[in-house]
Coordinates of C-alpha atoms and ligand atoms in Angstrom, one line a residue:
M785 CA -38.8 -79.9 40.5
T786 CA -38.8 -79.8 44.1
R787 CA -36.2 -82.0 44.4
F788 CA -33.9 -79.9 43.1
Y789 CA -34.3 -77.8 46.0
S790 CA -34.6 -81.2 49.0
I791 CA -31.9 -80.9 51.1
R792 CA -31.5 -84.6 50.0
F793 CA -29.9 -83.8 46.6
R794 CA -27.9 -79.7 47.3
L795 CA -26.0 -82.3 50.9
T796 CA -25.3 -85.0 47.6
A797 CA -24.9 -82.7 45.0
T798 CA -21.9 -80.4 47.9
F799 CA -20.8 -83.8 48.6
L800 CA -20.4 -85.1 44.8
A801 CA -19.0 -80.9 44.9
I802 CA -16.5 -81.6 47.0
I803 CA -14.9 -84.8 46.3
L804 CA -14.3 -83.8 42.4
A805 CA -13.0 -80.4 42.9
V806 CA -10.4 -81.7 45.5
M807 CA -9.7 -85.5 43.6
I808 CA -9.0 -82.8 40.6
I809 CA -6.4 -81.0 42.5
I810 CA -4.9 -83.8 43.9
S811 CA -5.3 -85.5 40.3
I812 CA -3.0 -82.4 38.9
F813 CA -0.7 -81.6 41.3
L814 CA 0.1 -85.8 41.5
L815 CA 1.2 -85.7 38.0
N816 CA 2.8 -82.9 38.0
T817 CA 5.0 -83.8 40.4
L818 CA 5.7 -86.7 39.7
E819 CA 6.4 -86.3 36.2
R820 CA 9.0 -83.3 37.2
Y821 CA 10.7 -86.3 39.0
Y822 CA 10.6 -88.7 36.5
M823 CA 11.9 -86.3 33.9
N824 CA 14.9 -84.7 36.2
N825 CA 15.0 -88.2 36.9
L826 CA 16.0 -89.4 33.3
E827 CA 18.0 -86.0 32.1
D828 CA 20.7 -86.6 35.4
T829 CA 20.7 -90.7 35.1
L830 CA 20.6 -90.1 30.6
A831 CA 24.1 -86.5 32.0
R832 CA 26.0 -89.1 33.9
S833 CA 26.3 -91.6 30.8
G834 CA 27.1 -89.0 28.4
F835 CA 29.3 -87.5 31.4
L836 CA 30.6 -91.7 31.2
A837 CA 31.3 -92.4 27.6
A838 CA 32.2 -88.5 27.1
D839 CA 36.0 -89.8 29.6
F840 CA 35.2 -93.3 27.2
V841 CA 35.8 -90.9 23.4
V842 CA 37.8 -88.1 24.5
G843 CA 41.1 -89.5 23.7
Q844 CA 39.5 -90.6 20.7
L845 CA 38.2 -87.2 19.1
R846 CA 42.4 -86.1 19.3
G847 CA 43.1 -86.1 15.8
Q848 CA 42.3 -89.2 13.4
V849 CA 38.8 -90.1 14.5
D850 CA 38.4 -93.5 14.1
A851 CA 33.6 -93.2 12.9
V852 CA 33.0 -97.0 13.3
R853 CA 35.0 -97.9 17.0
L854 CA 33.0 -94.8 18.3
S855 CA 29.9 -95.7 16.8
S856 CA 30.3 -99.2 18.5
L857 CA 31.3 -97.2 22.1
A858 CA 28.2 -95.4 21.6
E859 CA 26.5 -98.5 20.4
D860 CA 28.0 -99.5 24.3
V861 CA 26.5 -96.8 25.8
S862 CA 23.7 -97.1 23.8
R863 CA 22.1 -100.4 25.8
Q864 CA 23.1 -99.6 29.4
A865 CA 21.8 -95.9 29.1
Q866 CA 18.6 -97.0 27.3
A867 CA 19.3 -94.3 24.5
R868 CA 20.2 -93.5 21.3
V869 CA 23.7 -92.3 21.6
L870 CA 26.2 -89.4 19.2
F871 CA 29.6 -88.2 19.3
A872 CA 30.3 -85.3 17.6
N873 CA 33.1 -83.6 16.8
Q874 CA 33.9 -79.8 17.9
Q875 CA 32.4 -78.8 14.1
G876 CA 29.5 -80.3 15.0
I877 CA 29.5 -83.6 12.8
V878 CA 28.0 -86.2 14.0
V879 CA 31.6 -89.0 14.1
G880 CA 30.2 -91.6 15.8
D881 CA 26.0 -93.2 16.2
S882 CA 24.6 -95.4 18.4
I883 CA 22.2 -96.5 15.1
R884 CA 24.3 -98.1 12.6
V885 CA 21.3 -98.1 9.7
G886 CA 20.1 -94.8 8.6
G887 CA 22.4 -92.8 11.2
L888 CA 23.4 -88.9 11.6
L889 CA 27.0 -90.0 10.3
N890 CA 28.8 -87.3 8.9
Q891 CA 25.6 -84.4 9.0
A892 CA 26.0 -82.2 11.4
L893 CA 24.3 -82.1 14.6
D894 CA 22.6 -78.3 14.6
N895 CA 20.7 -76.9 17.7
E896 CA 20.5 -75.5 20.6
Q897 CA 21.6 -78.1 23.2
V898 CA 24.2 -79.2 21.0
D899 CA 25.6 -75.1 20.7
N900 CA 25.7 -75.4 24.2
A901 CA 27.3 -78.5 25.2
L902 CA 30.3 -76.7 21.9
D903 CA 30.5 -73.8 24.7
G904 CA 31.1 -76.4 27.8
N905 CA 27.4 -76.6 28.9
V906 CA 25.0 -79.7 29.9
S907 CA 22.1 -79.0 29.3
S908 CA 18.3 -80.5 27.9
T909 CA 15.6 -80.3 26.2
T910 CA 11.7 -82.7 25.2
G911 CA 10.2 -82.5 21.8
Y912 CA 9.2 -84.9 19.4
S913 CA 10.9 -87.3 16.8
E914 CA 10.1 -88.3 13.9
R915 CA 11.9 -91.2 13.5
I916 CA 10.8 -93.5 16.4
Q917 CA 7.2 -91.1 16.8
H918 CA 7.5 -90.6 20.3
Q919 CA 8.0 -87.3 22.9
V920 CA 12.3 -87.7 23.6
I921 CA 14.2 -85.6 26.3
Q922 CA 17.8 -84.7 24.5
V923 CA 20.2 -84.5 26.8
A924 CA 24.3 -82.5 25.4
V925 CA 26.9 -83.5 26.8
P926 CA 30.4 -81.6 26.1
V927 CA 33.7 -83.7 25.8
M928 CA 36.3 -81.8 27.4
E929 CA 40.3 -82.0 27.2
E930 CA 41.7 -81.9 30.9
N931 CA 42.3 -77.5 30.2
E932 CA 38.9 -77.7 29.3
S933 CA 38.4 -77.0 26.2
V934 CA 35.6 -78.1 24.3
T935 CA 36.1 -81.1 21.6
G936 CA 33.3 -82.7 21.0
V937 CA 29.8 -83.7 22.3
V938 CA 28.1 -86.5 24.0
F939 CA 24.2 -86.2 22.4
L940 CA 21.7 -88.7 24.1
S941 CA 18.1 -89.1 23.1
A942 CA 16.1 -91.0 25.3
S943 CA 12.2 -92.2 24.5
L944 CA 9.5 -90.5 26.8
E945 CA 7.1 -93.8 25.9
E946 CA 8.1 -95.2 29.0
V947 CA 7.6 -92.4 31.3
Y948 CA 4.1 -90.9 29.8
R949 CA 2.5 -94.7 30.3
T950 CA 3.0 -94.6 33.9
L951 CA 2.3 -91.6 34.2
D952 CA -1.1 -92.2 32.5
D953 CA -1.9 -96.1 34.1
I954 CA -1.6 -93.5 37.2
R955 CA -3.9 -91.2 35.9
R956 CA -6.0 -94.1 34.8
F957 CA -6.3 -95.4 38.5
L958 CA -6.5 -91.5 40.0
F959 CA -9.7 -91.3 37.5
L960 CA -11.2 -94.9 39.4
A961 CA -10.7 -93.6 42.4
T962 CA -12.6 -90.6 41.7
L963 CA -15.4 -92.0 40.3
L964 CA -14.8 -95.3 43.4
A965 CA -14.8 -92.1 46.1
M966 CA -17.7 -90.4 44.3
A967 CA -20.0 -93.6 44.5
V968 CA -19.1 -93.9 48.2
V969 CA -19.6 -90.3 49.2
G970 CA -22.9 -89.7 47.0
G971 CA -24.0 -93.2 48.8
G972 CA -23.9 -92.2 52.4
S973 CA -24.4 -88.3 51.6
V974 CA -28.3 -90.0 50.3
A975 CA -28.2 -92.1 53.5
L976 CA -27.0 -89.8 55.1
A977 CA -29.5 -87.0 53.7
R978 CA -31.8 -89.4 54.1
R979 CA -31.8 -89.5 58.4
F980 CA -31.7 -86.1 58.9
T981 CA -35.1 -85.3 56.5
G982 CA -36.7 -88.8 57.0
P983 CA -38.2 -87.1 60.5
L984 CA -38.9 -83.4 58.6
E985 CA -41.0 -84.9 56.0
S986 CA -42.9 -86.4 59.0
L987 CA -43.0 -83.4 60.1
T988 CA -44.3 -81.3 57.5
A989 CA -46.3 -84.2 56.4
A990 CA -47.7 -84.0 60.6
A991 CA -48.4 -79.8 59.8
R992 CA -49.8 -79.9 56.5
R993 CA -52.2 -82.8 58.4
M994 CA -53.3 -80.4 60.9
A995 CA -54.0 -77.3 58.3
E996 CA -55.9 -79.2 57.1
G997 CA -57.8 -79.1 60.5
K998 CA -56.9 -83.0 61.9
L999 CA -54.9 -81.9 64.8
D1000 CA -54.6 -84.4 66.2
Q1001 CA -51.1 -84.9 65.3
H1002 CA -48.1 -87.1 67.0
I1003 CA -45.0 -87.9 65.3
E1004 CA -42.5 -90.8 66.7
V1005 CA -39.2 -89.5 67.9
S1006 CA -36.1 -90.8 66.9
S1007 CA -33.2 -88.8 67.9
A1008 CA -31.9 -86.0 70.2
D1009 CA -30.4 -83.6 67.8
E1010 CA -31.6 -80.4 66.6
I1011 CA -34.2 -82.6 65.0
G1012 CA -35.5 -84.8 67.2
R1013 CA -35.6 -82.0 69.3
L1014 CA -38.1 -79.8 66.9
A1015 CA -40.2 -83.2 67.0
E1016 CA -40.4 -82.9 69.9
Q1017 CA -41.4 -79.5 70.4
F1018 CA -43.9 -80.0 67.2
N1019 CA -45.1 -83.1 69.6
I1020 CA -46.2 -80.5 72.1
M1021 CA -47.1 -77.7 69.9
A1022 CA -49.7 -79.6 68.8
K1023 CA -50.7 -82.0 71.7
R1024 CA -51.5 -78.0 72.9
L1025 CA -53.4 -76.8 70.1
N1026 CA -55.8 -80.0 70.0
Y1027 CA -56.3 -79.2 74.2
Y1028 CA -57.0 -75.7 73.4
T1029 CA -59.5 -76.8 70.6
S1030 CA -61.2 -79.1 72.1
N1031 CA -61.5 -76.5 74.7
L1032 CA -63.0 -74.0 73.1
K1033 CA -65.2 -76.1 71.1
K1034 CA -66.4 -78.0 74.7
F1035 CA -67.1 -74.1 75.5
A1036 CA -69.0 -72.7 72.7
A1037 CA -71.0 -75.8 73.0
D1038 CA -71.1 -75.1 76.6
V1039 CA -71.9 -71.3 76.2
A1040 CA -75.0 -72.4 73.9
H1041 CA -76.7 -74.6 76.6
E1042 CA -76.7 -72.0 78.8
V1043 CA -78.5 -69.8 76.4
R1044 CA -80.5 -71.6 75.2
T1045 CA -82.1 -72.3 78.7
P1046 CA -83.1 -68.8 79.6
L1047 CA -83.6 -68.6 75.8
T1048 CA -86.7 -71.4 75.8
T1049 CA -88.2 -70.0 79.6
M1050 CA -88.8 -66.9 77.3
S1051 CA -90.2 -68.3 74.2
L1052 CA -92.8 -70.6 76.7
L1053 CA -93.7 -67.5 78.0
T1054 CA -94.1 -65.7 75.1
K1055 CA -96.6 -67.0 73.6
A1056 CA -98.0 -68.3 76.4
L1057 CA -98.9 -64.4 76.7
K1058 CA -99.9 -63.7 73.1
E1059 CA -102.0 -66.6 72.7
H1060 CA -104.3 -66.8 75.6
E1061 CA -106.7 -64.9 78.1
M1062 CA -104.8 -63.3 81.6
E1063 CA -106.3 -61.2 84.7
P1064 CA -104.0 -59.2 85.0
E1065 CA -102.4 -61.0 88.2
Q1066 CA -101.4 -63.8 86.1
Q1067 CA -100.3 -62.1 83.3
K1068 CA -97.6 -59.9 86.0
E1069 CA -96.2 -63.1 86.4
F1070 CA -95.4 -64.2 83.5
I1071 CA -93.3 -60.8 83.2
D1072 CA -91.7 -61.2 86.1
D1073 CA -90.5 -64.2 84.6
L1074 CA -89.7 -62.8 81.7
D1075 CA -87.9 -60.1 83.7
G1076 CA -85.8 -63.0 86.0
E1077 CA -84.6 -64.5 82.6
L1078 CA -83.6 -61.5 81.2
D1079 CA -81.2 -60.9 84.9
R1080 CA -79.6 -64.2 84.3
L1081 CA -79.1 -63.9 80.2
T1082 CA -77.4 -60.6 81.7
A1083 CA -75.7 -62.2 83.6
L1084 CA -74.4 -64.9 81.8
V1085 CA -73.7 -61.8 79.1
N1086 CA -71.6 -59.7 81.3
D1087 CA -69.5 -63.3 83.0
L1088 CA -68.6 -64.2 79.6
L1089 CA -67.1 -60.5 78.8
E1090 CA -65.6 -60.5 82.3
L1091 CA -63.9 -63.9 81.4
S1092 CA -62.8 -63.1 77.5
K1093 CA -61.2 -59.0 79.5
L1094 CA -59.1 -61.5 82.1
E1095 CA -57.5 -63.4 78.7
K1096 CA -57.0 -60.7 77.0
S1097 CA -55.9 -57.8 79.2
E1098 CA -52.2 -57.1 80.3
V1099 CA -53.7 -55.0 83.9
E1100 CA -52.1 -52.7 85.7
L1101 CA -51.2 -53.5 89.0
E1102 CA -51.2 -51.4 91.8
I1103 CA -49.5 -51.3 96.0
V1104 CA -53.5 -53.4 98.0
A1105 CA -54.3 -52.9 101.4
L1106 CA -56.0 -55.8 101.0
N1107 CA -57.4 -55.9 105.0
R1108 CA -58.7 -52.5 104.4
L1109 CA -60.1 -54.4 100.9
L1110 CA -61.6 -57.1 102.5
A1111 CA -63.5 -54.4 105.5
D1112 CA -65.0 -52.5 103.3
M1113 CA -66.8 -56.1 100.7
V1114 CA -68.2 -56.5 104.9
G1115 CA -69.1 -53.4 105.5
E1116 CA -71.0 -53.3 102.0
Y1117 CA -72.2 -56.9 102.2
Q1118 CA -73.6 -56.8 105.9
Y1119 CA -76.9 -55.8 104.6
R1120 CA -77.2 -57.9 101.6
F1121 CA -76.8 -60.8 103.9
A1122 CA -79.0 -59.9 107.0
H1123 CA -81.8 -59.6 104.8
S1124 CA -80.9 -62.8 104.1
G1125 CA -81.4 -64.4 107.7
L1126 CA -77.3 -64.5 107.6
G1127 CA -74.7 -63.6 109.7
L1128 CA -71.6 -62.4 107.8
Y1129 CA -68.5 -62.1 110.3
D1130 CA -64.6 -60.8 110.0
Q1131 CA -61.1 -61.4 111.4
I1132 CA -59.1 -59.2 110.0
P1133 CA -56.7 -57.8 110.9
E1134 CA -56.0 -54.0 111.3
E1135 CA -52.6 -54.5 110.0
D1136 CA -52.2 -53.2 106.2
Y1137 CA -51.6 -56.9 104.2
L1138 CA -50.1 -54.5 101.4
I1139 CA -50.2 -57.2 97.6
L1140 CA -50.1 -55.9 94.3
G1141 CA -52.4 -56.7 93.0
A1142 CA -55.9 -54.5 90.1
P1143 CA -58.4 -54.0 92.9
L1144 CA -61.5 -54.1 90.4
Q1145 CA -60.6 -57.1 90.0
L1146 CA -59.9 -58.6 93.5
R1147 CA -63.6 -57.0 94.6
Q1148 CA -64.4 -59.4 92.0
V1149 CA -63.3 -62.2 93.1
I1150 CA -64.1 -61.1 96.7
S1151 CA -67.8 -60.6 96.2
N1152 CA -67.7 -63.3 93.8
L1153 CA -66.9 -65.8 96.3
L1154 CA -69.4 -63.7 98.7
D1155 CA -72.6 -64.6 96.5
N1156 CA -71.6 -68.0 96.9
A1157 CA -71.0 -68.4 100.3
L1158 CA -74.8 -66.1 100.8
N1159 CA -76.4 -68.5 96.9
Y1160 CA -75.6 -71.8 99.5
T1161 CA -75.8 -70.7 103.1
E1162 CA -79.1 -72.1 104.5
A1163 CA -81.2 -69.0 106.7
G1164 CA -79.4 -69.0 110.2
G1165 CA -76.2 -69.8 109.0
S1166 CA -72.9 -67.4 108.8
V1167 CA -70.1 -66.6 106.8
T1168 CA -66.9 -65.5 109.1
V1169 CA -63.8 -63.6 106.2
S1170 CA -60.1 -64.1 107.5
L1171 CA -57.2 -62.7 106.7
Y1172 CA -54.1 -64.2 107.9
L1173 CA -50.3 -64.4 107.0
D1174 CA -48.6 -68.4 104.9
E1175 CA -45.4 -67.4 105.1
N1176 CA -45.0 -64.5 101.9
E1177 CA -48.7 -64.7 101.7
A1178 CA -51.9 -63.3 102.1
V1179 CA -54.0 -65.9 102.9
T1180 CA -58.1 -65.3 102.7
E1181 CA -60.8 -66.9 104.0
I1182 CA -64.7 -67.5 103.3
R1183 CA -65.7 -69.5 105.2
D1184 CA -69.5 -70.7 105.2
T1185 CA -71.4 -72.7 107.3
G1186 CA -73.9 -74.4 104.0
C1187 CA -74.2 -77.5 102.3
G1188 CA -71.5 -77.9 101.1
I1189 CA -69.7 -79.7 98.3
P1190 CA -69.2 -83.2 97.7
E1191 CA -65.6 -84.4 97.5
E1192 CA -66.2 -85.8 94.1
D1193 CA -66.7 -82.7 92.8
Q1194 CA -64.4 -80.2 94.7
S1195 CA -62.0 -80.8 91.7
Y1196 CA -64.3 -79.5 89.8
I1197 CA -66.1 -76.5 90.5
F1198 CA -63.4 -74.1 89.4
E1199 CA -63.9 -75.6 85.6
R1200 CA -66.5 -73.4 83.9
F1201 CA -70.8 -73.5 84.4
F1202 CA -69.4 -76.9 86.5
R1203 CA -72.3 -76.3 88.9
V1204 CA -73.3 -79.2 92.0
D1205 CA -76.9 -78.4 92.8
R1206 CA -77.5 -76.8 88.7
A1207 CA -81.2 -76.2 89.9
R1208 CA -80.3 -73.8 92.8
S1209 CA -77.4 -72.6 91.5
R1210 CA -80.4 -71.3 89.3
E1211 CA -82.1 -70.2 91.4
G1212 CA -80.0 -67.9 93.1
G1213 CA -78.8 -66.3 90.1
G1214 CA -75.4 -68.2 89.6
T1215 CA -74.2 -68.8 85.5
G1216 CA -72.0 -71.3 86.6
L1217 CA -68.8 -69.4 86.1
G1218 CA -68.2 -67.8 88.7
L1219 CA -65.1 -69.7 90.2
A1220 CA -63.7 -70.0 86.8
I1221 CA -63.3 -65.7 87.0
V1222 CA -62.4 -66.5 90.3
S1223 CA -59.7 -68.6 89.5
E1224 CA -58.4 -66.9 86.4
I1225 CA -57.9 -63.8 88.2
I1226 CA -56.3 -65.0 91.3
T1227 CA -54.0 -67.7 88.8
R1228 CA -53.1 -64.0 86.8
H1229 CA -52.1 -62.5 90.8
G1230 CA -49.8 -65.3 91.2
G1231 CA -51.3 -66.8 93.6
R1232 CA -53.3 -70.2 94.4
V1233 CA -57.5 -70.5 95.2
W1234 CA -58.8 -73.7 96.8
V1235 CA -61.7 -75.0 98.9
E1236 CA -62.2 -77.8 101.5
S1237 CA -65.8 -78.6 102.3
E1238 CA -68.0 -80.8 104.1
V1239 CA -71.4 -81.9 102.4
G1240 CA -73.5 -81.4 104.7
S1241 CA -70.8 -78.4 107.6
G1242 CA -70.3 -76.1 104.7
S1243 CA -67.7 -74.6 102.5
S1244 CA -63.9 -72.8 103.4
F1245 CA -62.8 -71.1 99.7
Y1246 CA -58.9 -70.1 100.1
F1247 CA -57.2 -68.0 98.2
A1248 CA -53.5 -66.6 98.6
L1249 CA -51.6 -64.3 97.6
P1250 CA -48.0 -63.3 96.8
L1251 CA -47.1 -60.7 99.6
A1252 CA -45.8 -56.5 97.6
D1253 CA -42.0 -57.0 98.1
S1254 CA -40.6 -53.6 100.0
Q1255 CA -39.2 -53.0 96.0
D1256 CA -42.9 -52.9 95.3
V1257 CA -44.2 -50.9 97.7
I1258 CA -41.5 -48.1 96.6
K1259 CA -42.3 -47.8 93.0
N1260 CA -46.1 -47.4 94.2
Ligands
ADP615 P1 -72.6 -70.7 90.6 O1 -73.0 -69.4 89.8 O2 -73.4 -71.9 90.2 O3 -72.1 -70.3 91.8 P2 -69.8 -70.9 90.8 O4 -68.9 -70.9 89.3 O5 -70.1 -69.6 91.4 O6 -70.8 -71.1 89.4 O7 -69.6 -72.1 91.6 C1 -70.2 -73.4 90.6 C2 -70.0 -74.4 91.5 O8 -69.6 -74.5 93.0 C3 -72.1 -73.6 92.1 O9 -73.0 -74.4 90.9 C4 -72.3 -74.5 93.5 O10 -72.4 -76.1 93.2 C5 -70.8 -75.0 94.0 N1 -70.5 -73.9 94.9 C6 -69.5 -72.6 94.8 N2 -69.9 -72.0 96.1 C7 -69.8 -72.9 96.9 C8 -70.0 -72.9 98.3 N3 -70.1 -71.7 99.3 N4 -71.2 -73.8 99.4 C9 -71.8 -75.6 98.4 N5 -71.8 -74.8 97.3 C10 -70.4 -74.3 96.1

């Protein structure tokens, strides 16, 4: 049933119907025109022969008529005109017939054409002849004296067998031509439809396989037309979907892995607390460890929530003076840095650097970078926060004198859960998501984030944000 709905079937059926309709119209028009042409031609020829014969017989219809002479004259004309020829007198009585035996000599010719001719007019008709058992055309021509008085009639009757045979031949030829055209067009449209629907069928099959869960689909793009472009877009879509799905799977596996470590530790600690007698001192130590693991889990869940919130939400942006935000945060972190034996300095201009952003998210960025600087720099080191202009961007740099990041890891550190030194990250309460959040927020602000680092000397984390233009400032 579905094949009747297929493009191939419908295209072929439409082409065939068009060809059939066109050929039928052409055939009807052509056959009608030809029939009319043949009839007129035949009528003209007969009338001309009739007039010629009338000129011959006009003298002989005066007074005493000689039927034998007139009949032999009729015979002569009949041979030339390829028609039966009759001469009738003023009363419509046949006085000469090209058919000698069984002719109509001395009988009255009583028909409309003869009456018309006796009135001085030429007229013709077609009809069936019992005698020759065929269609005939009959023409009656008046025989006129010089004074225009009608003295008789020349009546000619010719068989239409030849005409109809020719028309039948043409009809047969048109029928065969129609069949041939339908075969050629039918074959052509099947091939054309296959060319169109072939790629569509591969697309459908690939989409079906994707629906079944096999996402690594790729189809050959063989043309540059609309279907080719559709196939190209399908390949891009399949690739992206495959990429996102495998990313999602990897992310889910990573999350499970991250959660399992603190859970295992907590389970061991709880079992030990339950099953072993302990000094209150030791018990407190175990409970502190449990608390630490709980904090880690909470931090992880918070960071995960933060990430998913970022992916979902559209935040209202407002004009933010980045220099003031940075200065505020440096102030807030002074105590924590001093407490860890680190110096926190700033090179932030007084002049306002206005950008379009979400203040809470920008605070999150700065605090993640400062937390890292604090975490990966030994006591005695220092961290400097600077802000400067670079063309139309406000660039923030957070430079530390910490452990640095090996070059081969630098391109991965903005990925989720990537850590250079897992133990150190854990010690500092890191979740492995801090820089992923930074990167997500800055990208969503239309900015860029990057790192320059050398092992042993320290790292510089940069983020550049486009300055707000005057339009943004006026609107806000
Ligand atoms: P974490 O929670 O582990 O700090 P991040 O996403 O913030 O996760 O950072 C990813 C990794 O990048 C860290 O584990 C660490 O190895 C490295 N890193 C980040 N900031 C610094 C820094 N300032 N100095 C040295 N290494 C850093």
